[in-house]
Short mmCIF file of C-alpha atoms and ligand atoms in Angstrom, two decimals:
data_model
loop_
_atom_site.label_atom_id
_atom_site.label_comp_id
_atom_site.label_asym_id
_atom_site.label_seq_id
_atom_site.Cartn_x
_atom_site.Cartn_y
_atom_site.Cartn_z
CA MET C 100 -0.04 -0.03 0.12
CA LYS C 101 1.55 3.33 -0.97
CA ALA C 102 1.17 6.61 0.88
CA ILE C 103 -0.57 9.50 -0.70
CA PRO C 104 1.97 11.97 -1.46
CA GLY C 105 1.77 14.80 1.06
CA ASP C 106 -0.94 13.21 3.07
CA LYS C 107 0.31 13.39 6.77
CA ALA C 108 -2.95 12.59 8.41
CA LEU C 109 -3.13 10.05 11.14
CA SER C 110 -5.90 7.66 11.87
CA LEU C 111 -8.66 8.88 14.49
CA PHE C 112 -7.43 6.04 16.86
CA THR C 113 -3.71 7.15 16.66
CA SER C 114 -4.75 10.81 17.07
CA VAL C 115 -6.99 10.26 20.05
CA THR C 116 -4.49 7.83 21.72
CA LEU C 117 -1.53 10.21 21.40
CA THR C 118 -3.67 13.21 22.61
CA LEU C 119 -4.66 11.21 25.56
CA ILE C 120 -0.96 10.33 26.25
CA MET C 121 -0.12 14.02 25.73
CA ALA C 122 -2.65 15.12 28.43
CA LEU C 123 -0.79 13.61 31.08
CA PRO C 124 2.29 15.62 31.20
CA LEU C 125 0.15 18.72 30.39
CA LEU C 126 -1.89 18.04 33.33
CA PHE C 127 1.07 18.18 35.66
CA PHE C 128 3.24 20.90 33.85
CA VAL C 129 0.29 23.20 32.81
CA VAL C 130 -2.26 22.68 35.46
CA LEU C 131 -1.63 20.94 38.73
CA ARG C 132 1.65 22.77 39.55
CA PHE C 133 -0.37 26.06 39.88
CA GLU C 134 -3.04 27.10 42.35
CA GLY C 135 -6.20 29.17 42.33
CA MET C 136 -6.93 31.22 39.29
CA GLN C 137 -3.75 30.35 37.50
CA MET C 138 -4.70 26.70 37.88
CA THR C 139 -8.05 27.36 36.21
CA GLY C 140 -6.07 29.36 33.44
CA GLY C 141 -3.79 26.36 33.07
CA ALA C 142 -6.70 23.99 32.61
CA ILE C 143 -7.94 26.24 29.70
CA ALA C 144 -4.37 26.50 28.32
CA ALA C 145 -4.01 22.69 28.41
CA GLY C 146 -7.43 22.06 26.78
CA TRP C 147 -6.26 24.68 23.94
CA PHE C 148 -3.12 22.90 23.46
CA LEU C 149 -4.46 19.48 23.32
CA PHE C 150 -7.05 20.62 20.64
CA LEU C 151 -4.38 21.94 18.51
CA PHE C 152 -2.21 18.79 19.12
CA PHE C 153 -5.21 16.66 17.97
CA MET C 154 -5.73 18.83 14.88
CA ILE C 155 -2.04 18.58 13.90
CA LEU C 156 -2.21 14.68 14.02
CA LYS C 157 -5.68 14.10 12.66
CA THR C 158 -5.56 16.65 9.68
CA GLY C 159 -1.96 16.11 8.93
CA ASP C 160 -1.78 19.89 8.41
CA ILE C 161 1.44 20.59 10.56
CA SER C 162 2.06 23.91 8.97
CA ARG C 163 -1.50 25.54 9.86
CA TRP C 164 -1.95 24.01 13.32
CA ARG C 165 1.64 24.40 14.41
CA ARG C 166 1.47 28.06 13.49
CA VAL C 167 -1.71 28.65 15.43
CA PHE C 168 0.05 26.91 18.61
CA PHE C 169 3.29 28.95 18.03
CA VAL C 170 1.46 32.19 17.65
CA SER C 171 -0.66 31.44 20.87
CA VAL C 172 2.30 30.67 22.70
CA ALA C 173 3.76 34.25 21.73
CA LEU C 174 0.56 35.86 22.92
CA PHE C 175 0.26 34.11 26.10
CA PHE C 176 3.88 35.10 26.93
CA PHE C 177 4.10 38.80 26.99
CA PRO C 178 1.25 39.72 29.27
CA ALA C 179 2.28 37.13 31.80
CA PHE C 180 5.79 38.42 31.61
CA ILE C 181 5.19 41.98 31.88
CA ALA C 182 2.63 41.47 34.73
CA ARG C 183 5.48 39.45 36.49
CA LEU C 184 7.72 42.13 36.21
CA PHE C 185 5.43 44.70 37.67
CA GLU C 186 4.47 42.18 40.52
CA THR C 187 8.15 41.47 41.40
CA ARG C 188 10.06 44.86 40.86
CA GLY C 189 7.11 47.39 40.36
CA HIS C 190 7.84 48.51 36.77
CA MET C 191 8.73 47.35 33.28
CA GLU C 192 12.02 49.37 32.73
CA LEU C 193 15.31 48.09 33.68
CA THR C 194 17.00 50.62 36.03
CA ALA C 195 20.49 50.68 37.30
CA ALA C 196 19.23 49.52 40.87
CA ASP C 197 17.58 46.47 39.06
CA VAL C 198 20.87 45.58 37.32
CA ILE C 199 22.65 45.83 40.80
CA ALA C 200 19.87 43.64 42.47
CA SER C 201 20.29 41.12 39.43
CA GLU C 202 16.78 41.67 38.64
CA THR C 203 17.33 40.99 35.01
CA PRO C 204 15.32 37.94 33.24
CA PHE C 205 17.64 35.98 31.23
CA CYS C 206 16.58 34.52 27.86
CA HIS C 207 17.87 32.00 25.40
CA ILE C 208 19.00 34.66 22.74
CA VAL C 209 21.88 35.55 25.01
CA ILE C 210 23.13 32.22 25.46
CA PRO C 211 25.84 32.09 22.88
CA SER C 212 27.16 35.49 23.88
CA ALA C 213 27.11 34.39 27.48
CA LEU C 214 28.46 30.94 27.05
CA ILE C 215 31.60 31.66 24.97
CA PRO C 216 32.96 34.63 26.98
CA MET C 217 32.24 32.43 30.19
CA ALA C 218 34.41 29.77 28.79
CA LEU C 219 37.18 31.96 28.13
CA THR C 220 36.94 34.48 31.11
CA LYS C 221 34.94 32.49 33.82
CA ASN C 222 32.44 35.35 34.00
CA ILE C 223 28.74 35.39 33.14
CA ILE C 224 28.24 38.75 31.28
CA PHE C 225 24.60 39.19 32.54
CA SER C 226 23.22 40.82 35.68
CA GLY C 227 20.53 38.01 35.97
CA ARG C 228 20.19 35.45 38.83
CA LEU C 229 21.79 32.13 38.46
CA THR C 230 19.05 30.23 40.23
CA GLY C 231 15.68 30.78 41.86
CA HIS C 232 14.54 33.59 39.74
CA TYR C 233 11.58 33.19 37.39
CA ALA C 234 13.92 33.61 34.53
CA ALA C 235 17.19 32.39 36.06
CA ILE C 236 20.29 31.59 34.04
CA TYR C 237 20.78 28.03 34.89
CA SER C 238 16.96 26.96 34.51
CA MET C 239 17.16 28.57 30.97
CA MET C 240 20.41 26.77 30.03
CA LEU C 241 19.05 23.52 31.08
CA ILE C 242 15.76 24.28 28.90
CA TRP C 243 18.14 24.96 25.98
CA LEU C 244 20.34 22.11 26.45
CA THR C 245 17.31 19.60 26.65
CA ALA C 246 15.76 21.22 23.61
CA SER C 247 19.22 20.98 21.77
CA LEU C 248 19.36 17.46 22.27
CA THR C 249 15.82 16.57 21.15
CA LEU C 250 14.89 19.19 18.62
CA GLY C 251 17.72 21.03 17.54
CA ARG C 252 16.84 24.08 15.41
CA GLY C 253 13.16 22.82 15.93
CA TRP C 254 13.20 25.04 19.10
CA CYS C 255 12.80 28.27 16.57
CA SER C 256 9.34 26.73 15.23
CA TRP C 257 8.02 24.84 18.26
CA VAL C 258 9.30 26.33 21.55
CA CYS C 259 10.70 29.87 21.35
CA PHE C 260 8.07 32.07 23.09
CA TYR C 261 9.21 35.05 20.62
CA GLY C 262 8.85 33.32 17.25
CA GLY C 263 5.13 33.35 16.96
CA TRP C 264 5.62 37.07 16.09
CA ASP C 265 7.17 37.04 12.75
CA ASP C 266 5.73 33.43 12.12
CA GLY C 267 2.33 35.08 12.48
CA PHE C 268 2.79 38.31 10.46
CA SER C 269 4.58 36.62 7.71
CA ARG C 270 1.37 34.73 6.80
CA LEU C 271 -1.06 37.70 7.23
CA ALA C 272 -0.40 39.36 3.92
CA ALA C 273 -1.98 37.68 0.81
CA LYS C 274 0.99 38.38 -1.41
CA THR C 275 4.67 39.13 -1.28
CA ARG C 276 5.57 42.71 -1.80
CA LEU C 277 9.32 42.39 -1.24
CA PRO C 278 10.64 39.06 -2.59
CA LEU C 279 13.64 37.57 -0.91
CA ASN C 280 15.87 35.35 -2.89
CA PRO C 281 16.82 32.11 -0.58
CA SER C 282 19.86 31.69 -2.86
CA ASN C 283 21.17 35.18 -1.76
CA LYS C 284 24.01 34.04 0.41
CA THR C 285 24.45 37.44 2.25
CA LEU C 286 20.81 37.09 3.48
CA ARG C 287 21.34 33.59 4.55
CA LEU C 288 24.66 34.11 6.25
CA PHE C 289 23.67 37.30 8.03
CA PRO C 290 22.35 35.52 11.28
CA PHE C 291 25.87 33.82 11.35
CA ALA C 292 27.67 37.33 10.99
CA MET C 293 25.35 38.56 13.66
CA LEU C 294 26.35 35.73 15.95
CA GLY C 295 30.13 36.44 15.50
CA PHE C 296 29.60 40.09 16.02
CA VAL C 297 27.71 39.72 19.27
CA VAL C 298 29.77 36.97 20.65
CA LEU C 299 33.12 38.87 19.95
CA GLY C 300 31.50 42.36 20.91
CA SER C 301 30.27 40.83 24.26
CA LEU C 302 33.85 39.41 24.87
CA VAL C 303 35.57 42.69 24.04
CA THR C 304 33.11 45.05 25.89
CA MET C 305 32.08 42.54 28.70
CA THR C 306 28.49 43.58 28.18
CA SER C 307 25.59 41.79 26.62
CA ILE C 308 25.60 43.91 23.44
CA TYR C 309 22.79 42.03 21.78
CA CYS C 310 20.56 42.49 24.82
CA ASP C 311 21.62 46.21 25.07
CA TRP C 312 21.21 47.22 21.40
CA PHE C 313 19.87 44.74 19.02
CA CYS C 314 17.00 42.79 20.73
CA SER C 315 13.55 43.29 18.87
CA PHE C 316 11.43 41.89 21.75
CA LYS C 317 12.44 44.63 24.28
CA LEU C 318 9.04 46.50 23.76
CA ILE C 319 7.11 43.41 25.00
CA THR C 320 9.49 42.29 27.80
CA GLU C 321 11.70 44.87 29.47
CA TYR C 322 13.76 47.93 28.12
CA GLU C 323 16.41 50.17 29.80
CA ALA C 324 15.07 53.03 31.52
CA VAL C 325 15.71 56.32 29.33
CA THR C 326 18.22 58.40 31.45
CA SER C 327 20.85 59.57 28.97
CA SER C 328 21.15 60.19 25.05
CA ARG C 329 22.72 56.60 24.96
CA SER C 330 19.87 54.84 26.39
CA PHE C 331 17.44 57.20 24.40
CA THR C 332 19.27 55.90 21.19
CA ALA C 333 18.83 52.17 22.40
CA PHE C 334 15.16 53.07 23.13
CA ILE C 335 14.55 54.37 19.60
CA LEU C 336 16.50 51.36 18.10
CA MET C 337 14.14 48.88 20.26
CA ILE C 338 11.12 50.25 18.78
CA LEU C 339 12.42 50.33 15.15
CA LEU C 340 13.53 46.56 15.61
CA PHE C 341 10.17 45.52 16.91
CA PHE C 342 8.32 47.00 14.18
CA GLY C 343 10.76 46.46 11.27
CA LEU C 344 11.83 42.75 12.11
CA LEU C 345 8.74 41.29 13.61
CA ILE C 346 5.87 43.15 11.72
CA VAL C 347 6.80 45.19 8.69
CA LEU C 348 9.43 43.14 6.98
CA PRO C 349 7.45 39.71 7.64
CA LEU C 350 4.48 41.25 6.17
CA LEU C 351 6.32 42.54 3.04
CA THR C 352 8.46 39.50 2.36
CA ARG C 353 6.03 36.64 3.84
CA ARG C 354 9.33 35.37 5.56
CA ARG C 355 10.19 35.09 9.21
CA PHE C 356 12.64 37.89 8.91
CA GLN C 357 13.81 38.23 12.65
CA CYS C 358 14.19 34.54 12.79
CA GLY C 359 15.63 33.61 9.22
CA VAL C 360 17.48 36.74 8.53
CA PHE C 361 18.51 38.35 11.85
CA CYS C 362 18.60 36.18 15.07
CA PRO C 363 22.11 35.21 16.08
CA PHE C 364 20.53 32.43 18.42
CA GLY C 365 18.87 30.92 15.37
CA ALA C 366 22.35 30.60 13.80
CA PHE C 367 23.84 29.28 16.91
CA GLN C 368 21.05 26.75 17.34
CA SER C 369 21.65 25.79 13.46
CA LEU C 370 25.25 24.88 14.25
CA VAL C 371 24.52 23.05 17.70
CA GLY C 372 21.47 21.15 16.11
CA LYS C 373 23.72 20.06 13.46
CA VAL C 374 25.60 17.94 15.89
CA THR C 375 23.00 17.15 18.54
CA ALA C 376 19.45 16.89 16.96
CA PRO C 377 18.17 13.42 16.16
CA TYR C 378 15.57 14.66 13.71
CA ALA C 379 15.64 16.51 10.34
CA VAL C 380 13.49 17.26 7.38
CA ARG C 381 14.90 15.26 4.40
CA LEU C 382 14.43 15.41 0.71
CA ASP C 383 13.59 12.17 -1.35
CA LYS C 384 15.35 12.93 -4.55
CA GLU C 385 13.55 10.18 -6.27
CA LYS C 386 9.97 11.77 -5.74
CA CYS C 387 11.02 15.46 -6.34
CA ILE C 388 10.06 16.95 -9.67
CA GLY C 389 11.99 20.34 -8.97
CA CYS C 390 8.88 22.61 -8.90
CA GLN C 391 10.51 24.55 -6.22
CA LYS C 392 7.24 25.17 -4.27
CA CYS C 393 9.12 24.31 -1.17
CA VAL C 394 11.76 27.19 -2.09
CA ALA C 395 8.92 29.55 -2.11
CA ALA C 396 7.22 28.29 1.07
CA CYS C 397 10.07 28.14 3.42
CA PRO C 398 9.71 30.97 5.82
CA THR C 399 13.34 30.90 6.97
CA LEU C 400 14.99 30.67 3.39
CA SER C 401 16.12 26.96 4.32
CA ILE C 402 15.82 25.44 0.97
CA THR C 403 17.26 26.79 -2.23
CA ARG C 404 17.44 26.10 -5.88
CA GLU C 405 20.97 24.77 -5.38
CA SER C 406 20.26 22.65 -2.50
CA LEU C 407 17.41 20.93 -4.39
CA ALA C 408 19.53 20.47 -7.45
CA ASP C 409 22.42 18.90 -5.28
CA GLY C 410 19.97 16.73 -3.55
CA THR C 411 20.77 18.28 0.00
CA GLY C 412 17.32 19.45 0.64
CA PRO C 413 16.70 21.65 3.61
CA LEU C 414 19.81 23.30 5.01
CA ALA C 415 21.15 23.37 8.49
CA THR C 416 19.03 26.48 9.24
CA CYS C 417 15.75 24.34 8.78
CA THR C 418 13.36 24.90 12.03
CA LEU C 419 11.36 21.76 11.08
CA CYS C 420 8.28 23.91 10.83
CA GLY C 421 6.48 21.79 8.27
CA GLU C 422 5.60 24.36 5.88
CA CYS C 423 7.50 22.69 2.90
CA LEU C 424 5.92 19.26 3.65
CA LYS C 425 2.53 20.96 2.94
CA ALA C 426 3.73 22.80 -0.15
CA CYS C 427 5.30 19.81 -1.90
CA PRO C 428 2.92 18.12 -4.41
CA LYS C 429 4.84 14.98 -4.34
CA GLY C 430 5.33 14.36 -0.74
CA ALA C 431 9.21 14.45 -1.14
CA LEU C 432 9.91 16.24 2.04
CA ASP C 433 9.34 14.72 5.39
CA TYR C 434 10.64 14.36 9.12
CA ARG C 435 13.43 11.65 9.37
CA PHE C 436 15.73 10.46 11.83
CA LYS C 437 18.98 12.12 10.85
CA ASN C 438 21.28 10.48 8.52
CA ARG C 439 18.53 8.11 7.30
CA LYS C 440 16.68 8.85 4.08
CA LYS C 441 14.13 6.13 4.61
CA THR C 442 12.73 4.48 7.38
CA VAL C 443 11.68 0.81 8.01
CA CYS C 444 8.51 2.05 9.64
CA ASP C 445 7.37 4.38 6.87
CA PRO C 446 4.20 3.07 5.19
CA ALA C 447 5.60 4.25 1.94
CA THR C 448 8.52 1.77 2.31
CA GLY C 449 6.41 -1.33 2.40
CA ASN C 450 3.01 -3.20 2.86
CA LEU C 451 1.77 -2.28 6.20
CA SER C 452 -1.70 -3.02 7.51
CA GLY C 453 -3.60 -3.46 10.72
CA TRP C 454 -1.66 -2.81 13.95
CA LYS C 455 1.59 -2.86 12.30
CA LYS C 456 0.38 0.21 10.28
CA ILE C 457 -0.69 1.99 13.43
CA LEU C 458 2.28 1.20 15.36
CA LEU C 459 5.07 1.19 12.90
CA GLY C 460 3.70 3.47 10.26
CA GLU C 461 1.85 6.01 12.46
CA ILE C 462 3.14 5.98 16.12
CA LEU C 463 6.72 5.21 15.55
CA HIS C 464 7.08 7.18 12.41
CA PRO C 465 9.78 9.85 12.91
CA ARG C 466 7.43 12.54 11.88
CA THR C 467 4.95 11.55 14.71
CA LEU C 468 7.81 11.13 17.20
CA PHE C 469 9.17 14.54 16.37
CA ILE C 470 5.92 16.28 16.51
CA PHE C 471 5.16 14.66 19.95
CA THR C 472 8.34 15.73 21.36
CA ALA C 473 8.44 19.22 19.94
CA PHE C 474 4.83 19.93 20.97
CA LEU C 475 5.28 18.58 24.38
CA PHE C 476 8.36 20.70 24.68
CA GLY C 477 6.80 23.67 23.54
CA ALA C 478 3.66 23.25 25.90
CA ILE C 479 5.69 22.46 28.95
CA VAL C 480 7.84 25.58 28.48
CA SER C 481 5.00 27.86 27.75
CA GLY C 482 2.88 26.15 30.61
CA GLY C 483 3.81 28.87 33.24
CA PHE C 484 3.14 32.00 31.11
CA ALA C 485 -0.06 30.50 29.22
CA SER C 486 -1.72 29.68 32.66
CA GLY C 487 -0.31 33.07 34.06
CA THR C 488 -1.90 35.01 31.31
CA LEU C 489 -5.33 33.29 31.23
CA GLY C 490 -5.39 33.16 35.17
CA ARG C 491 -4.87 36.85 35.16
CA LEU C 492 -7.45 37.60 32.52
CA LEU C 493 -10.00 35.36 34.58
CA ASN C 494 -9.04 37.44 37.62
CA LEU C 495 -9.67 40.75 35.57
CA PHE C 496 -13.16 39.56 34.47
CA ILE C 497 -14.14 38.25 37.98
CA LYS C 498 -12.30 40.39 40.56
CA GLY C 499 -11.43 43.42 38.27
CA SER C 500 -7.43 42.84 38.83
CA PHE C 501 -5.04 41.54 36.38
CA THR C 502 -2.71 40.62 39.22
CA LEU C 503 -2.83 36.99 40.41
CA GLY C 504 -4.70 36.96 43.65
CA GLY C 505 -6.98 39.85 42.64
CA HIS C 506 -5.90 42.55 44.95
S1 SF4 X 649 12.95 23.58 5.05
FE1 SF4 X 649 10.78 23.01 5.39
S2 SF4 X 649 10.72 22.49 7.70
FE2 SF4 X 649 12.66 23.70 7.31
S3 SF4 X 649 12.18 25.71 7.87
FE3 SF4 X 649 11.91 25.45 5.58
S4 SF4 X 649 9.63 25.15 5.38
FE4 SF4 X 649 10.36 24.75 7.54
S1 SF4 X 650 8.02 21.11 -3.55
FE1 SF4 X 650 8.53 19.01 -3.59
S2 SF4 X 650 8.67 18.36 -5.65
FE2 SF4 X 650 8.69 20.56 -5.75
S3 SF4 X 650 10.93 21.10 -5.59
FE3 SF4 X 650 10.31 20.97 -3.58
S4 SF4 X 650 10.66 18.90 -2.67
FE4 SF4 X 650 10.76 18.92 -5.01
#
């Protein structure tokens, strides 16, 4: 029995079974570890996540339902994060007193410019807390390390709580107004140049220069208090980067501009994932007819005319988002265990039926295993802020206060 090209839908039995299995960790990580209104918010978030997970499996439309999940994660993140800043330190701006008190949340984008200087100088160039804080350095490092071993650059389409911004805006416009050529090496290599620049810059200045000058997410997280012409310049730059990289350029190009063309962490994760990640999206050259629909569909410029022609398919910058799987009319692209083009448990490689089809062709297929792992990881990482935002919204409607506890 041949698989239908491009058809990634699983049977109702498999979809329901895997959704029920997914419900167990979500019950713990998104619901039961919280109390009061946040627990109720967590229950709503878990229900929403389970619905999205079921839709990914049952419809096989990974591209659409993953994006809905990813955008929701980004939207859940910033209200909870900003509310937490107000609850813990009373304001959103980062002041000199906050830096001295190490009240600076640490995020994954700073990891490369913290790790390499740390290895060379034994200093962490960041004023955040090592442990115990809600965005502490060690907990973020641990999340990143685990994600690298399981998802590699899949982080950038399934876990990152920022990525939903350019992912969402890149799909809002019906037509491309500013075409980007994926074969343009300057565009594709720019994030790697940024990576080198921020790592070296941090090392030389012993300051986190990406965080201080180039972060596009400051407007929705925290920004330096404006107290001088230097901080005023950084403030203006922050606004330009937010609107430019996350909204305007994704709308015009229909590509994920921040993640595909700018982010140094994305470049770093491409290098790390090349070594650590067990999964990749692979091209089956025998099925490919060279139509280049995948080249046009890839939001991060990770498939080029050249990589198709030489049979490489998706490059190391691939975020395993699944857009090209949907675009390909021949089913020539799919998730694989790395370094294996075909898999013995792929229904397209043999005659599978009955329980063997369910077990080997569906549940143990690398596509299903990757989606399960990536979705679970994304849902767990976003559990705290999804429950936090929804719990606060409930509090707002019921008690008139966005603060958890309702005072
Ligand atoms: S190659 Fe495919 S899976 Fe990888 S980022 Fe591009 S569209 Fe997504
Ligand atoms: S969309 Fe599919 S068939 Fe067309 S070039 Fe890409 S891999 Fe080949």
